[in-house]
CSV table of C-alpha atoms in Angstrom, one decimal:
chain,number,residue,atom,x,y,z
V,602,MET,CA,53.0,11.2,23.8
V,603,SER,CA,49.6,11.5,25.6
V,604,THR,CA,46.5,10.0,23.6
V,605,PRO,CA,44.3,13.1,22.8
V,606,LYS,CA,41.1,13.2,24.8
V,607,ILE,CA,37.6,12.6,23.5
V,608,LYS,CA,36.0,16.0,23.5
V,609,VAL,CA,32.2,15.9,24.3
V,610,LEU,CA,29.7,19.0,24.2
V,611,ILE,CA,26.6,18.5,26.4
V,612,VAL,CA,23.4,20.0,25.0
V,613,GLU,CA,20.7,19.5,27.8
V,614,ASP,CA,18.2,22.1,29.0
V,615,ASP,CA,17.7,20.3,32.4
V,616,HIS,CA,20.4,21.5,34.7
V,617,LEU,CA,20.4,18.5,37.0
V,618,ILE,CA,20.9,16.1,34.1
V,619,ALA,CA,23.3,18.3,32.3
V,620,LYS,CA,25.3,18.4,35.4
V,621,ARG,CA,25.2,14.6,35.9
V,622,TYR,CA,26.4,13.9,32.3
V,623,GLN,CA,29.2,16.3,33.1
V,624,MET,CA,30.2,14.6,36.3
V,625,ILE,CA,30.0,11.2,34.6
V,626,LEU,CA,32.4,12.5,31.6
V,627,SER,CA,34.8,13.9,34.3
V,628,LYS,CA,35.5,10.5,35.9
V,629,ASP,CA,36.7,9.1,32.7
V,630,GLU,CA,40.3,10.4,31.8
V,631,GLN,CA,39.8,9.5,28.2
V,632,MET,CA,37.2,12.3,28.2
V,633,GLU,CA,37.0,16.2,28.4
V,634,CYS,CA,33.7,18.1,28.5
V,635,VAL,CA,34.1,21.1,26.4
V,636,GLY,CA,30.8,22.8,27.0
V,637,ARG,CA,27.4,22.8,28.1
V,638,ALA,CA,24.4,24.2,26.2
V,639,SER,CA,20.7,24.6,27.1
V,640,SER,CA,19.0,25.3,23.7
V,641,GLY,CA,19.4,24.2,20.3
V,642,TYR,CA,20.7,27.4,19.1
V,643,GLU,CA,23.3,27.6,22.0
V,644,GLY,CA,24.4,24.0,21.3
V,645,THR,CA,25.0,24.9,17.5
V,646,MET,CA,27.1,27.9,18.4
V,647,LEU,CA,29.3,25.9,21.0
V,648,ALA,CA,29.6,23.3,18.4
V,649,ALA,CA,31.2,25.8,16.1
V,650,ILE,CA,33.3,27.3,18.5
V,651,ASN,CA,34.5,24.2,20.6
V,652,LYS,CA,34.5,21.7,17.9
V,653,PRO,CA,33.9,18.6,19.8
V,654,ASP,CA,34.1,14.9,18.7
V,655,ILE,CA,30.8,13.8,20.2
V,656,ILE,CA,27.8,15.8,21.1
V,657,LEU,CA,25.1,14.4,23.5
V,658,MET,CA,22.2,16.1,22.2
V,659,ASP,CA,18.6,16.4,23.8
V,660,ILE,CA,15.8,16.2,21.4
V,661,GLU,CA,13.2,18.3,23.3
V,662,LEU,CA,15.2,21.6,24.1
V,663,GLU,CA,13.3,25.1,23.6
V,664,ASP,CA,10.8,23.0,21.7
V,665,LYS,CA,10.2,19.3,20.8
V,666,GLN,CA,12.0,19.3,17.6
V,667,ALA,CA,14.9,21.8,18.7
V,668,GLY,CA,17.3,18.9,19.2
V,669,LEU,CA,16.5,17.7,15.9
V,670,ARG,CA,16.8,21.0,14.2
V,671,ALA,CA,20.3,21.4,15.9
V,672,THR,CA,21.7,18.1,14.8
V,673,SER,CA,20.5,18.9,11.2
V,674,GLU,CA,22.3,22.3,11.4
V,675,ILE,CA,25.6,21.0,12.9
V,676,LEU,CA,26.0,18.2,10.8
V,677,ASN,CA,25.4,20.2,7.6
V,678,TYR,CA,28.5,22.1,8.4
V,679,MET,CA,30.4,19.7,10.7
V,680,PRO,CA,29.7,16.1,9.1
V,681,GLU,CA,32.7,14.7,11.0
V,682,VAL,CA,30.9,15.3,14.5
V,683,LYS,CA,29.1,12.3,16.1
V,684,ILE,CA,25.7,13.0,17.6
V,685,VAL,CA,24.4,10.9,20.4
V,686,MET,CA,20.6,11.7,20.9
V,687,LEU,CA,19.3,11.9,24.5
V,688,THR,CA,15.4,11.6,25.3
V,689,VAL,CA,13.0,10.4,27.9
V,690,CYS,CA,11.1,8.2,25.7
V,691,GLU,CA,11.6,6.4,22.6
V,692,THR,CA,8.9,6.8,19.8
V,693,ASP,CA,9.4,5.2,16.3
V,694,ASP,CA,8.9,8.3,14.4
V,695,THR,CA,11.5,10.3,16.6
V,696,VAL,CA,14.1,7.4,16.6
V,697,PHE,CA,13.9,7.2,12.8
V,698,ARG,CA,14.0,10.9,12.4
V,699,ALA,CA,17.3,11.1,14.5
V,700,PHE,CA,19.0,8.7,12.4
V,701,GLU,CA,17.6,10.0,9.2
V,702,LEU,CA,19.4,13.4,9.9
V,703,GLY,CA,22.7,11.4,10.8
V,704,ALA,CA,22.6,10.8,14.5
V,705,THR,CA,25.0,8.1,15.6
V,706,ASN,CA,23.3,6.7,18.6
V,707,TYR,CA,20.2,7.1,20.7
V,708,LEU,CA,20.3,6.8,24.5
V,709,LEU,CA,17.4,7.1,27.0
V,710,LYS,CA,18.1,9.8,29.9
V,711,ASN,CA,18.0,7.3,32.7
V,712,MET,CA,20.7,5.1,31.3
V,713,PRO,CA,23.4,4.2,33.8
V,714,ALA,CA,26.8,6.0,33.7
V,715,ASP,CA,28.6,3.2,32.2
V,716,ALA,CA,26.0,3.1,29.2
V,717,ILE,CA,26.6,6.7,28.6
V,718,LEU,CA,30.5,6.6,28.5
V,719,GLU,CA,30.3,3.3,26.4
V,720,ALA,CA,28.0,5.2,23.9
V,721,VAL,CA,30.5,8.0,23.6
V,722,LYS,CA,33.5,5.8,22.9
V,723,ASP,CA,31.5,3.6,20.4
V,724,ALA,CA,30.5,6.8,18.6
V,725,TYR,CA,34.2,8.2,18.8
V,726,TYR,CA,35.7,5.0,17.6
V,727,ASP,CA,33.0,4.2,14.9
V,728,ARG,CA,31.8,0.9,16.7
V,729,PRO,CA,28.3,0.0,16.2
V,730,SER,CA,26.3,0.1,19.6
V,731,LEU,CA,22.6,0.6,18.8
V,732,HIS,CA,20.5,-0.8,21.6
V,733,ALA,CA,18.8,-4.0,20.1
V,734,ASN,CA,15.2,-2.6,20.2
V,735,ILE,CA,16.3,0.7,18.7
V,736,ALA,CA,18.5,-1.1,15.9
V,737,GLY,CA,15.4,-3.3,14.9
V,738,LYS,CA,13.3,-0.1,14.7
V,739,ILE,CA,16.0,1.7,12.3
V,740,THR,CA,16.4,-1.7,10.4
V,741,ARG,CA,12.8,-2.0,9.6
V,742,GLU,CA,12.0,1.4,8.8
V,743,PHE,CA,14.9,1.6,6.4
V,744,LYS,CA,14.0,-1.6,5.0
V,745,ARG,CA,10.5,-0.5,4.5
V,746,ILE,CA,11.6,2.8,2.9
V,747,LYS,CA,14.1,1.0,0.6
V,748,THR,CA,11.4,-1.5,-0.4
V,749,THR,CA,8.9,1.4,-1.3
V,750,GLU,CA,11.6,3.4,-3.2
V,751,ASP,CA,12.6,0.5,-5.1
V,752,SER,CA,9.3,-0.4,-5.9
V,753,LEU,CA,8.4,3.2,-6.9
V,754,LEU,CA,11.6,3.4,-9.2
V,755,HIS,CA,11.0,0.0,-10.8
V,756,ASN,CA,7.5,0.9,-11.7
V,757,PHE,CA,8.2,4.5,-12.9
V,758,TYR,CA,10.6,2.8,-15.1
V,759,ILE,CA,8.2,0.3,-16.5
V,760,LEU,CA,5.7,3.4,-17.1
V,761,THR,CA,8.3,5.0,-19.2
V,762,GLN,CA,8.3,1.8,-21.3
V,763,LEU,CA,4.7,2.1,-22.0
V,764,THR,CA,3.3,3.6,-25.4
V,765,PRO,CA,0.9,6.6,-24.9
V,766,THR,CA,-2.0,4.3,-25.7
V,767,GLU,CA,-1.0,1.8,-23.4
V,768,LEU,CA,-0.5,4.6,-20.6
V,769,GLU,CA,-4.1,5.8,-21.2
V,770,VAL,CA,-5.4,2.4,-20.9
V,771,LEU,CA,-3.7,1.8,-17.8
V,772,GLU,CA,-4.9,5.0,-16.3
V,773,LEU,CA,-8.5,4.0,-17.2
V,774,LEU,CA,-7.9,0.7,-15.3
V,775,MET,CA,-6.6,2.4,-12.4
V,776,LYS,CA,-9.8,4.4,-12.3
V,777,ASP,CA,-12.0,1.2,-12.3
V,778,TYR,CA,-13.4,1.3,-15.6
V,779,THR,CA,-14.6,-2.0,-17.0
V,780,ARG,CA,-12.9,-3.3,-20.3
V,781,GLN,CA,-16.3,-2.6,-22.1
V,782,GLU,CA,-16.2,0.9,-20.9
V,783,ILE,CA,-12.7,1.4,-22.1
V,784,CYS,CA,-13.5,-0.1,-25.4
V,785,LYS,CA,-16.4,2.5,-25.7
V,786,LEU,CA,-14.4,5.5,-24.6
V,787,ARG,CA,-11.6,4.7,-26.7
V,788,GLN,CA,-13.8,3.6,-29.7
V,789,VAL,CA,-11.7,0.2,-30.0
V,790,GLU,CA,-12.5,-3.5,-30.4
V,791,VAL,CA,-12.4,-5.9,-27.5
V,792,SER,CA,-9.6,-7.7,-29.4
V,793,THR,CA,-7.5,-4.7,-29.8
V,794,LEU,CA,-7.9,-3.7,-25.9
V,795,LYS,CA,-7.1,-7.2,-24.9
V,796,SER,CA,-3.7,-7.0,-27.2
V,797,GLN,CA,-2.9,-3.6,-25.5
V,798,ILE,CA,-3.5,-5.0,-22.0
V,799,ASN,CA,-1.5,-8.3,-22.7
V,800,SER,CA,1.4,-5.9,-23.8
V,801,ILE,CA,1.2,-3.9,-20.5
V,802,LEU,CA,1.1,-7.2,-18.5
V,803,LYS,CA,4.2,-8.3,-20.3
V,804,LYS,CA,6.1,-5.2,-19.6
V,805,PHE,CA,5.3,-5.4,-15.9
V,806,ASN,CA,5.9,-9.2,-16.0
V,807,LYS,CA,2.5,-9.9,-14.5
V,808,SER,CA,-0.2,-12.2,-15.4
V,809,SER,CA,-3.4,-10.2,-14.6
V,810,VAL,CA,-4.4,-6.3,-14.1
V,811,GLN,CA,-5.2,-7.2,-10.6
V,812,GLU,CA,-1.5,-7.7,-9.6
V,813,ILE,CA,-0.5,-4.4,-11.0
V,814,VAL,CA,-3.4,-1.7,-10.0
V,815,PRO,CA,-3.1,-2.3,-6.3
V,816,VAL,CA,0.5,-1.6,-6.1
V,817,LEU,CA,0.3,1.3,-8.4
V,818,ARG,CA,-2.4,2.8,-6.3
V,819,GLU,CA,-0.2,2.1,-3.1
V,820,LEU,CA,2.5,4.1,-4.5
V,821,HIS,CA,0.2,7.0,-5.5
V,822,ILE,CA,0.9,6.5,-9.2
V,823,PRO,CA,-2.5,7.8,-10.3
V,824,GLN,CA,-1.9,11.1,-8.4
V,825,ILE,CA,1.5,11.6,-9.7
V,826,LEU,CA,0.4,11.1,-13.3
V,827,ALA,CA,-2.6,13.4,-12.7
V,828,GLN,CA,0.0,16.2,-11.3
V,829,ARG,CA,2.3,15.5,-14.2
V,830,LYS,CA,-0.5,16.2,-16.6
V,831,GLY,CA,-1.4,19.4,-14.9
V,832,LYS,CA,2.0,20.7,-15.3
V,833,LEU,CA,2.1,19.9,-19.0
């Protein structure tokens, strides 16, 4: 029994480049080109009709985001398809966006034939094959996003543990009110405010207000709290 061929769809608006990919694929007996498309819309249609295993997807087709839109659309309905993005240049934003949408790999258009074939096979067999430079970008970006999200969730959880009084005191501190000004606004003694601030610090597991306020500002907590108040 013969091994089924890897079905590949090419989505590329440059006729010469698309033809080159088709010739490269035709020289490998494990692969079969099941179609060529020159726009994101056409690529989406051919993907639904031909059900490829792998799609070589140009990012910039009828416009600069067409390939990304087509990728999102295809993977929404056909999550099993592996998409290898193609581009003439690699920018951090584009690389991250492609992988965020679910792309399997990312290749520059001038890559040699063996690199293209290897990328297709790696995608088909679920083998990790990210170029070291690109892998580094993705790893760094996801680490940054995860750290921010973890910090945001962590700090939101702590905010839910604050009493209404402590939350009001914290909001005033984030607005750069001095302790004397807060005492006057809230009509409380300095000792009372000190006790409230100590309780806030204990819940955040910090030793000073200066360790809390900059982090909350970076996470846009003051704006989020203001929006929440506006909706109440």
